CSV table of C-alpha atoms in Angstrom, one decimal:
chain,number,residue,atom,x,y,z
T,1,UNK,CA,136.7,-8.4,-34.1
T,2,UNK,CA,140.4,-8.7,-32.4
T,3,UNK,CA,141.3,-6.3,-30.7
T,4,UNK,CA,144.6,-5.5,-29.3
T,5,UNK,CA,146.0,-3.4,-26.6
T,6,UNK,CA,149.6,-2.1,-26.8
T,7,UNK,CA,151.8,-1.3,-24.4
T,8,UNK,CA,153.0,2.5,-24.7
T,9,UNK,CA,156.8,2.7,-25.4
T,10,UNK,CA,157.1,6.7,-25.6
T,11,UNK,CA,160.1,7.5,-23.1
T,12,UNK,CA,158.3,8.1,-19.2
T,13,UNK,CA,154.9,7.0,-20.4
T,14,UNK,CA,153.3,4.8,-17.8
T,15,UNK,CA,149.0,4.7,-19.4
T,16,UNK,CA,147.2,2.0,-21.0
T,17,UNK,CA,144.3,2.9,-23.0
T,18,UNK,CA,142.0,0.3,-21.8
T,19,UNK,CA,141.7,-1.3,-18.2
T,20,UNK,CA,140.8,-4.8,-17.1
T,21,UNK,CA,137.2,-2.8,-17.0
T,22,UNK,CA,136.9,-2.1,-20.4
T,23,UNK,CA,138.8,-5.4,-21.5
T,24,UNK,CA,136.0,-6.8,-19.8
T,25,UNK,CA,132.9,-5.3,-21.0
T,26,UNK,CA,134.6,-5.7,-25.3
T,27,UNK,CA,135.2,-9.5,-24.2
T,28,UNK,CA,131.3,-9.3,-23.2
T,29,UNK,CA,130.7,-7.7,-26.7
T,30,UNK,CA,131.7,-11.3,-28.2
T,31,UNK,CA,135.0,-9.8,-29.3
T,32,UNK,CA,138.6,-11.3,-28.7
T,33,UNK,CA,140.6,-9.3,-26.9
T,34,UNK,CA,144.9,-9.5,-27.0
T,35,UNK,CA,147.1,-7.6,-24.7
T,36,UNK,CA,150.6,-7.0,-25.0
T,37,UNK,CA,152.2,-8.2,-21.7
T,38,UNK,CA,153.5,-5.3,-18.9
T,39,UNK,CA,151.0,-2.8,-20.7
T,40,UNK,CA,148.9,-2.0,-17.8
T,41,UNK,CA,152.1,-2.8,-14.8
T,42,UNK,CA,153.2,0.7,-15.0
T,43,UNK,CA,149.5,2.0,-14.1
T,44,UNK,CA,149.1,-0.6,-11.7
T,45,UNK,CA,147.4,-3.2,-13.2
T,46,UNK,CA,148.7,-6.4,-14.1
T,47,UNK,CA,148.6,-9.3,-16.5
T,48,UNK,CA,146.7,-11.7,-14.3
T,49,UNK,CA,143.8,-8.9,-14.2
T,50,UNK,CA,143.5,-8.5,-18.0
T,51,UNK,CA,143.6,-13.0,-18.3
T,52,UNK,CA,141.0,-13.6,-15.3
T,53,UNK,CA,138.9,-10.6,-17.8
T,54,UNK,CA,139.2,-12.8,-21.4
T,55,UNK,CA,142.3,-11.4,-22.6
T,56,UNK,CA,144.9,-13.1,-24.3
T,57,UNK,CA,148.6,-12.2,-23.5
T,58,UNK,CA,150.7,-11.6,-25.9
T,59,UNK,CA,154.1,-10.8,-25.2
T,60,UNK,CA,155.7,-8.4,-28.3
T,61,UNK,CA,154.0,-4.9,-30.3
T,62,UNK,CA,154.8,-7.3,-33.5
T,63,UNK,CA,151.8,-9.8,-32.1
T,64,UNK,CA,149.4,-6.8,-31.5
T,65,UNK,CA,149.7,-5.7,-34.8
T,66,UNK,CA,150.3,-8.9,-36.9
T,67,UNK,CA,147.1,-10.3,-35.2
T,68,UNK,CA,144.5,-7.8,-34.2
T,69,UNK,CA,141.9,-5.7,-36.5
T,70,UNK,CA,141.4,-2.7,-34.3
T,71,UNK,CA,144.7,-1.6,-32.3
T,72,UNK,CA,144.9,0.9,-29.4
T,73,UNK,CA,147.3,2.7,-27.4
T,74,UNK,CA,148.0,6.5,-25.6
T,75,UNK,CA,150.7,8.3,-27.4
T,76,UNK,CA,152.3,8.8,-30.8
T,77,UNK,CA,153.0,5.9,-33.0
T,78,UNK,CA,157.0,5.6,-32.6
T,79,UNK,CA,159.1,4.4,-36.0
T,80,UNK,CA,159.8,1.3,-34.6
T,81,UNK,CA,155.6,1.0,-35.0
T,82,UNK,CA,155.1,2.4,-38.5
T,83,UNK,CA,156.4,-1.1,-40.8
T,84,UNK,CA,153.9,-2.9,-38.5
T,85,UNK,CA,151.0,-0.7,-39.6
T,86,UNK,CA,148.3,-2.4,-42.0
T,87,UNK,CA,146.0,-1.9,-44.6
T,88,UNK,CA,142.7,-1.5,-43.3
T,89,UNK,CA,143.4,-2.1,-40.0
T,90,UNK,CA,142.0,0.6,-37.4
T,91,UNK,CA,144.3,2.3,-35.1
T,92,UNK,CA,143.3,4.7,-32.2
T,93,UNK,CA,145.7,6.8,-30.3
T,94,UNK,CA,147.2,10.4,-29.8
T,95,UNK,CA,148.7,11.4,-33.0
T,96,UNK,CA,148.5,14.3,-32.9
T,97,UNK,CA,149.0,14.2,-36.5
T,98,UNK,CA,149.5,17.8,-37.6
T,99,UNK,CA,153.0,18.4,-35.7
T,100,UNK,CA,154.3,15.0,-37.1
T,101,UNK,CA,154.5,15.1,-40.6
T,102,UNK,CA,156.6,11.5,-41.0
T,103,UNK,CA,154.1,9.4,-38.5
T,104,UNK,CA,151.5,10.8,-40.9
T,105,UNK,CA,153.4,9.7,-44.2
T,106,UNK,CA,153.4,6.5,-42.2
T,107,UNK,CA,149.9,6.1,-41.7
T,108,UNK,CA,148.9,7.0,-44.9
T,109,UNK,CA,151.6,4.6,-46.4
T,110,UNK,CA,150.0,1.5,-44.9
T,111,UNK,CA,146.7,2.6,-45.9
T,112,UNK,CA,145.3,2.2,-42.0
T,113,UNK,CA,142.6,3.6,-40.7
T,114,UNK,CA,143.5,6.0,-37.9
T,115,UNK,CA,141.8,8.0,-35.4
T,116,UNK,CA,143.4,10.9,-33.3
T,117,UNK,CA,142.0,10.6,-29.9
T,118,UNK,CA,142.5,14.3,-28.7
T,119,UNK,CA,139.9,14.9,-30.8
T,120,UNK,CA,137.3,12.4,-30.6
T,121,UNK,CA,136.1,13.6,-26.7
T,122,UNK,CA,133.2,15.3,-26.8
T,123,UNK,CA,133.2,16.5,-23.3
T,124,UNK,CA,137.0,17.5,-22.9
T,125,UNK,CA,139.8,15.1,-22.9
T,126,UNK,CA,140.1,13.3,-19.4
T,127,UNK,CA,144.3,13.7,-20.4
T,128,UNK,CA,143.6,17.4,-20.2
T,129,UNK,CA,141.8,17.8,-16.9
T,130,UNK,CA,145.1,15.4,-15.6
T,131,UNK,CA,147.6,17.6,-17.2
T,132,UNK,CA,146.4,20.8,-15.5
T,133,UNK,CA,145.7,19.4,-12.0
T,134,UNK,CA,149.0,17.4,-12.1
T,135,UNK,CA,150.8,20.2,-14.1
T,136,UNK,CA,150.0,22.5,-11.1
T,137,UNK,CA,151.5,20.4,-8.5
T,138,UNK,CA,154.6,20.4,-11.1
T,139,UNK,CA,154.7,24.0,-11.4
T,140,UNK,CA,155.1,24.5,-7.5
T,141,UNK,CA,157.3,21.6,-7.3
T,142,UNK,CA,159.7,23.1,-9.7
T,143,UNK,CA,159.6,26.3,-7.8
T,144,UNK,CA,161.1,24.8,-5.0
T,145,UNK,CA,165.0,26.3,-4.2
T,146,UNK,CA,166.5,22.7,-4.5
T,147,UNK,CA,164.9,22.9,-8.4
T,148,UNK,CA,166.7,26.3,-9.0
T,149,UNK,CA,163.5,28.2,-8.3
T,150,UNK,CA,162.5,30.9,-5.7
T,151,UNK,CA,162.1,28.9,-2.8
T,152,UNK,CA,158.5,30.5,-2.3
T,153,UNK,CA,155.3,28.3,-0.4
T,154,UNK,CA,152.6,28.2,-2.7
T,155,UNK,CA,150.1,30.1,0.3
T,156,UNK,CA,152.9,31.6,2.2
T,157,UNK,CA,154.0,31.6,5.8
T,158,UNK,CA,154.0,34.1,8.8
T,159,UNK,CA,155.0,37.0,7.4
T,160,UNK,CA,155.9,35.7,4.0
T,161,UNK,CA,153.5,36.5,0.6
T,162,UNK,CA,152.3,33.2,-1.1
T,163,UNK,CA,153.1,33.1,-5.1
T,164,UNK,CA,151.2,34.8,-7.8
T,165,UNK,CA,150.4,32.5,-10.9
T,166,UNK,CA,149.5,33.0,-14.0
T,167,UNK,CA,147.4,31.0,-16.3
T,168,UNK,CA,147.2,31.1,-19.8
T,169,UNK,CA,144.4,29.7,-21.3
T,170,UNK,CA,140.4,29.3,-19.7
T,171,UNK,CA,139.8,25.7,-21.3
T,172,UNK,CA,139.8,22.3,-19.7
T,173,UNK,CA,143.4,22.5,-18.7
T,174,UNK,CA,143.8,26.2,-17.6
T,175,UNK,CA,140.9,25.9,-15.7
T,176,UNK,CA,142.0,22.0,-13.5
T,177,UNK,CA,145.4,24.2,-13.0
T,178,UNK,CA,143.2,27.2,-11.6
T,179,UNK,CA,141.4,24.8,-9.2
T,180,UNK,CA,144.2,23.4,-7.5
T,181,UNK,CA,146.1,26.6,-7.3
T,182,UNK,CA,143.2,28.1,-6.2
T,183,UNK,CA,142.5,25.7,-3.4
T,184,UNK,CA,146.0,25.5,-2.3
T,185,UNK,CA,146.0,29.3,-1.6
T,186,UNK,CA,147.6,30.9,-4.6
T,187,UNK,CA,147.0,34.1,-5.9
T,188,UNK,CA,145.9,33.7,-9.4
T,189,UNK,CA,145.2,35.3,-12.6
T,190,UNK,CA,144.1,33.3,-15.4
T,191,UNK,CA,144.1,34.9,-19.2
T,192,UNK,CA,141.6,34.1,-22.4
T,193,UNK,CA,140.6,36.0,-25.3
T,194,UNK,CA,136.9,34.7,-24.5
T,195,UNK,CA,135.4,37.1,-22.4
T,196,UNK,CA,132.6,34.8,-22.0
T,197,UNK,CA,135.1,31.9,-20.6
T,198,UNK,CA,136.4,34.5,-18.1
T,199,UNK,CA,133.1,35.2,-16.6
T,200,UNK,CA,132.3,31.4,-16.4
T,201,UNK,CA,135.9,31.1,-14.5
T,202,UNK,CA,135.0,34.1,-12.1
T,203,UNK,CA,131.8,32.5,-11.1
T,204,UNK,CA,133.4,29.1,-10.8
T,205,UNK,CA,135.9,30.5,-8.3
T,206,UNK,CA,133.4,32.7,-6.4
T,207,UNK,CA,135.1,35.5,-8.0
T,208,UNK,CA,138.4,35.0,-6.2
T,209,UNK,CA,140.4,34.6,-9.1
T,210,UNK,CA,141.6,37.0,-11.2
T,211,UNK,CA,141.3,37.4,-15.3
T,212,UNK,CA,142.2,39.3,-17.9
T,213,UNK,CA,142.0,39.6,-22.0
T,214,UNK,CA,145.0,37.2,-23.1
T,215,UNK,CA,147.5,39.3,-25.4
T,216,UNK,CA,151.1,40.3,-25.4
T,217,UNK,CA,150.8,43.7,-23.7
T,218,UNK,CA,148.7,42.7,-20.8
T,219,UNK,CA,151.1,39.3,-20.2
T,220,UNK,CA,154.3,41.8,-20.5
T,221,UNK,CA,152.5,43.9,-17.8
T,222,UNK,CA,152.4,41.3,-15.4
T,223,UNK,CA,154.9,39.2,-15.8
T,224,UNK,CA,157.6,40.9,-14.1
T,225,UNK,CA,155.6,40.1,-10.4
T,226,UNK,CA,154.6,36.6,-11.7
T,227,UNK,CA,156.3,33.6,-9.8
T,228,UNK,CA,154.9,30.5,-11.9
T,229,UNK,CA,153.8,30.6,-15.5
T,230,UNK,CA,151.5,27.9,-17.0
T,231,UNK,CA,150.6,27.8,-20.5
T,232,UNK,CA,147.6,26.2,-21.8
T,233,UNK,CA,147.0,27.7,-24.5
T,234,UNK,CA,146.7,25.4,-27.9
T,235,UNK,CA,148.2,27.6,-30.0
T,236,UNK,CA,148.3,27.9,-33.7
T,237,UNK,CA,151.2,26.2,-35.3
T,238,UNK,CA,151.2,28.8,-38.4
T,239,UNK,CA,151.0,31.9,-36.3
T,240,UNK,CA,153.5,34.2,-36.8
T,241,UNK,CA,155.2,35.3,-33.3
T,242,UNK,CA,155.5,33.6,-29.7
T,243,UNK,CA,153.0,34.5,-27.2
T,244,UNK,CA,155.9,35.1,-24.6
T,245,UNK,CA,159.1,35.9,-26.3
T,246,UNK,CA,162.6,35.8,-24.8
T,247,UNK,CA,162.5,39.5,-24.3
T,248,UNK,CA,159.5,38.7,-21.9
T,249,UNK,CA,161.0,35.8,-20.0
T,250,UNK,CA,163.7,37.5,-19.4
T,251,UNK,CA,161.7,40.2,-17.3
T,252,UNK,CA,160.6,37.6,-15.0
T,253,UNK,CA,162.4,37.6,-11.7
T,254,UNK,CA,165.3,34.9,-11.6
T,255,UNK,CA,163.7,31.7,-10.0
T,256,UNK,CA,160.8,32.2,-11.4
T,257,UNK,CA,159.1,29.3,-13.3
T,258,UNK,CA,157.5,28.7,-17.1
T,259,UNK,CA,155.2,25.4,-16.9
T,260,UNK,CA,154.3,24.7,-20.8
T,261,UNK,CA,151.4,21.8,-20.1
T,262,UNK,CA,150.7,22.5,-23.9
T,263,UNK,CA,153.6,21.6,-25.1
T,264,UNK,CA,153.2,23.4,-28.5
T,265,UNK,CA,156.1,25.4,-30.7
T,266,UNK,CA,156.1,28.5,-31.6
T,267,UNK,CA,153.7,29.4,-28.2
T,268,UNK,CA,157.2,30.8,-26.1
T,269,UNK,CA,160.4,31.2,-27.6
T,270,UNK,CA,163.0,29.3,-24.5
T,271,UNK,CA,161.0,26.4,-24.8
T,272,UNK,CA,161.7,22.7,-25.6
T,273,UNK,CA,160.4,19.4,-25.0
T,274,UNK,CA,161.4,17.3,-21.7
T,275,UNK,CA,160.8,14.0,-20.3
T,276,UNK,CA,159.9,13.0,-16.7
T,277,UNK,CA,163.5,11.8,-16.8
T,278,UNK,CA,164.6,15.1,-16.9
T,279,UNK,CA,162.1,17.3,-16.9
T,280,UNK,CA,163.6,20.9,-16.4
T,281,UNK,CA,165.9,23.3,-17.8
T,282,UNK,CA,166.9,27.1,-16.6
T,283,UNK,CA,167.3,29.3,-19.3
T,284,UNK,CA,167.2,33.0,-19.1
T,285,UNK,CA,167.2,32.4,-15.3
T,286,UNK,CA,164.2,31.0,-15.2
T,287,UNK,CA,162.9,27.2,-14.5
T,288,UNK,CA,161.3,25.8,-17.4
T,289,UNK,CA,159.2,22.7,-16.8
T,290,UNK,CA,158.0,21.1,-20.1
T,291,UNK,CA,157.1,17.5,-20.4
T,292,UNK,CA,154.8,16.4,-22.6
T,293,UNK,CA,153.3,13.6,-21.2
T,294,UNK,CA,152.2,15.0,-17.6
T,295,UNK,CA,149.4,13.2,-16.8
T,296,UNK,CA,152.0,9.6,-17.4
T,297,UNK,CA,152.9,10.7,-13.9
T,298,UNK,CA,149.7,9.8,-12.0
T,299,UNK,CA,149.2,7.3,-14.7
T,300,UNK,CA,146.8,4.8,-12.6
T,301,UNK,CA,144.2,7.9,-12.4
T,302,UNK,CA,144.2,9.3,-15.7
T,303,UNK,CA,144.3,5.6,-16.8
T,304,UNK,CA,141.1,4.7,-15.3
T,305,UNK,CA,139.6,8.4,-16.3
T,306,UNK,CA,140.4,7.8,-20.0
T,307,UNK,CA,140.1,4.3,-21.0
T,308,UNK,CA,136.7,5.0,-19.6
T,309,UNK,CA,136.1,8.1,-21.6
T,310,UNK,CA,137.1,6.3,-25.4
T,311,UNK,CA,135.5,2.9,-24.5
T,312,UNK,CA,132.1,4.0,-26.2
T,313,UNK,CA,133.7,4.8,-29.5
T,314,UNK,CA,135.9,1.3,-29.5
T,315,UNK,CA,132.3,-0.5,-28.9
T,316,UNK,CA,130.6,1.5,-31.3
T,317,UNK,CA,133.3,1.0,-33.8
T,318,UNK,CA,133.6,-2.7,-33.3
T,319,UNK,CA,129.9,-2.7,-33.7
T,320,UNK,CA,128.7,-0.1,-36.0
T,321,UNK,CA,131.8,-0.3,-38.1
T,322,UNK,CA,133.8,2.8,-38.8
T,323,UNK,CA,131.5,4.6,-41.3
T,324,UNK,CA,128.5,3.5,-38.4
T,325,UNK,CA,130.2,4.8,-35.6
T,326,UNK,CA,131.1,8.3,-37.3
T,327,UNK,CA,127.6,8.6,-38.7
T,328,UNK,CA,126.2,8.5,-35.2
T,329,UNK,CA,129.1,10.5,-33.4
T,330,UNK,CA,130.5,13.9,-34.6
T,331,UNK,CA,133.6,14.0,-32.6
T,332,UNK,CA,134.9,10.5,-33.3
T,333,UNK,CA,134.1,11.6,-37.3
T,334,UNK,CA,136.5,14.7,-36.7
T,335,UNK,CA,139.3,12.6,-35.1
T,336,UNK,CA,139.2,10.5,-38.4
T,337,UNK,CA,143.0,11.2,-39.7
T,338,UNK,CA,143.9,8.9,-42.4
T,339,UNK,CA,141.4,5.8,-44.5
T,340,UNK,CA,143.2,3.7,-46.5
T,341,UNK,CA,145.8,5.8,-48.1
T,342,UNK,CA,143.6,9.4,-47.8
T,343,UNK,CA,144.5,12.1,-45.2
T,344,UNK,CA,141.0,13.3,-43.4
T,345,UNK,CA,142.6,15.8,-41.1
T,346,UNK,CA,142.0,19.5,-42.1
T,347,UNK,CA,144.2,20.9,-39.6
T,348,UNK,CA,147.1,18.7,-41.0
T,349,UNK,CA,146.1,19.3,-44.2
T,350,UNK,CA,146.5,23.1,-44.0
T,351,UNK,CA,149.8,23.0,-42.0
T,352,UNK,CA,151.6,20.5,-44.1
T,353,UNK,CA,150.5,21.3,-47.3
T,354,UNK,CA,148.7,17.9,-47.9
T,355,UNK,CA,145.4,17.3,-50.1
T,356,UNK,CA,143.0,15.9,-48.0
T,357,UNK,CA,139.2,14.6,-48.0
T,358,UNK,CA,136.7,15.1,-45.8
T,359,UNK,CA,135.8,11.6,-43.3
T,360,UNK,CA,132.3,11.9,-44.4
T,361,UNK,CA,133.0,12.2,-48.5
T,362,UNK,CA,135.4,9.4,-47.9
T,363,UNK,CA,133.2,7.7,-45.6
T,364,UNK,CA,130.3,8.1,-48.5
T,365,UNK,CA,127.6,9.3,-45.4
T,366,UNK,CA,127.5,12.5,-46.4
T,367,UNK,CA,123.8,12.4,-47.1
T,368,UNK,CA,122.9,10.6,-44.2
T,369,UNK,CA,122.0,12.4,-41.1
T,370,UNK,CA,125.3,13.3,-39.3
T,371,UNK,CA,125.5,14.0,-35.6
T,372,UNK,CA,126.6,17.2,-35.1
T,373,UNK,CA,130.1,18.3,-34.0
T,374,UNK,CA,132.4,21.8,-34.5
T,375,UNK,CA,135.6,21.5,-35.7
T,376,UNK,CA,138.5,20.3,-33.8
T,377,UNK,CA,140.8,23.7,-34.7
T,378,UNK,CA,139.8,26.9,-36.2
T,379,UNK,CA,142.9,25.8,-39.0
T,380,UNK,CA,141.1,25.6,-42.7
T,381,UNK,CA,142.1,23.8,-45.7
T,382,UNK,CA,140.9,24.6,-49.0
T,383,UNK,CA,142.9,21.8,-50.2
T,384,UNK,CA,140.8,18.9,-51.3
T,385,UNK,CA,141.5,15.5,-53.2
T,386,UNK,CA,140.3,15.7,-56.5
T,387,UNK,CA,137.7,12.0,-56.8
């Protein structure tokens, strides 16, 4: 099989979803391997490195995609991408496919086969555990006077209180933003609506954290006295009202700051989308930081952490095939969003109002012995293709 790796193009986005590691070990496979020239410079690794591993360089997207079976990359699919998309060629990246209804009327229009990486990783998304850590460090950056923020030291000084943070959410990313916090010296309170996760965080932190029940009334409480905000939380895009509405970040003292690592509308009402180019905003006097693409900011780490992390599925694909490879893994089955013309996505299905098909029906493994795997969202869809 060829396979190809692109070069991201999504505005401040430095990844690559495979390093001269794993370009290594699919050349060893007996597979050709084609990568786009520059993909890997902005993680720090260059085009000599992927050559002296088997790769072919290519130097344009239109190469990738013209040429290779199997195509990979880290973020969205941009326009410029979706004419180059092909029937039955398999494409792997973060689409997240329910929030972009025209990338997904693009996939299904070139009949592709297209997995969603956030949900293929069955242990938690490396990109997560980097959002949170890094997100953090952004947090108490942005908090800085020169930033429009407080001016307050994340531990204190002589004489002078450290900041109190709050963190909204107890998965992968609430808990990477607890640790550094925590080991920097902040005080810190982090809300879920698992009391079970909260009992896990208390004993992960030696019980030096705080946590509460997540809900509106206990994050009004507390905001007022809160200095950083970071939201985590992957919240439902059909839900009716904002977790923290403008009335509540108004309440926060000015200079305060509003992290959102999750990056998902409709979770607080002041927020919109920035880049690493510009990354903050103050509205309502406080210092919103909101890129979505954090972890493109230590992008040689989370590079390394990741391509590691999908390389099984690309082998298992390249060998198994696609029906194979979901038959023997139930998270890479979930993350199946589109075959040839048929949206497999429940989420997406019930939040755009799209028939869709199960993978396994369309796959035709439903009587064979599935691994295991719980949904990706809690979202259902009743709405199925008629066959």
């Amino acid at each position: 099989m060829k396979f190809g790796v692109l070069k991201d193009i999504k505005v401040g986005e430095y990844r690559v979803i495979a390093t001269p590691a794993e370009v290594s070990m699919i050349a060893s496979d007996g597979h050709e391997v084609y990568v786009q020239r520059g993909a890997g410079e902005g993680s720090g690794f260059s085009d000599e490195a992927y050559a002296a591993e088997g790769a072919k360089l290519v130097d344009t997207k239109e190469e990738i995609y013209g040429e290779c079976d199997f195509v990979a990359k880290v973020k969205e699919f941009e326009p410029s991408e979706y004419g180059l998309l092909r029937e039955n060629q398999i494409v792997f990246t973060c689409i997240h496919p329910a929030a972009h209804s025209e990338e997904v009327q693009a996939l299904l229009d070139s009949k592709c086969i297209a997995f969603t990486a956030e949900d293929s990783h069955r242990y938690g998304s490396p990109n997560c555990e980097a959002a949170g850590k890094q997100g953090a460090l952004m947090g108490l950056d942005s908090l800085l006077a020169i930033h429009g923020g407080k001016g307050k030291f994340v531990n204190g000084l002589g004489g002078a209180p450290g900041i109190k943070a709050l963190v909204l959410g107890g998965g992968i990313v609430g808990k990477s933003v607890a640790s550094v916090l925590h080991s920097l010296g902040a005080w810190v309170t982090v809300m879920d609506i698992n009391i079970g996760t909260l009992r896990e965080i208390g004993k992960q932190f030696n019980e030096e954290v705080n946590t509460q029940i997540s809900n509106r009334y206990n994050i009004k409480k507390l905001l007022p006295e809160i200095d950083v905000v970071y939201n985590c939380v992957k919240w439902p895009k059909d839900a009716k009202e904002f977790l923290i509405d403008r009335e509540m970040v108004r309440s926060m003292e000015k200079g305060s700051v509003i992290v959102d690592i999750s990056n998902d509308v409709g979770a607080i009402e002041t927020f919109h989308e920035t880049t690493h180019d510009n990354p903050r905003y103050i509205e309502e006097g406080v210092v919103h930081y909101c890129v979505s693409n954090i972890p493109g900011a230590i992008a040689q780490s989370t590079s390394i952490a990741y391509a590691a992390s999908v390389l099984p599925h690309f082998r298992s694909i390249m060998k198994n095939g696609v029906a194979g490879a979901c038959e023997r893994d139930g998270y890479l089955r979930r993350s199946l969003t589109t075959y040839k013309g048929f949206l497999t996505h429940e989420e997406t299905s019930a939040i755009q109002g799209r028939p869709w098909i199960r993978p396994e029906d369309v796959l035709q493994i439903a009587d064979r012995r599935l691994d295991p795997a719980p949904p990706a969202t809690g979202t259902k869809s009743g709405n199925f293709i008629q066959m």
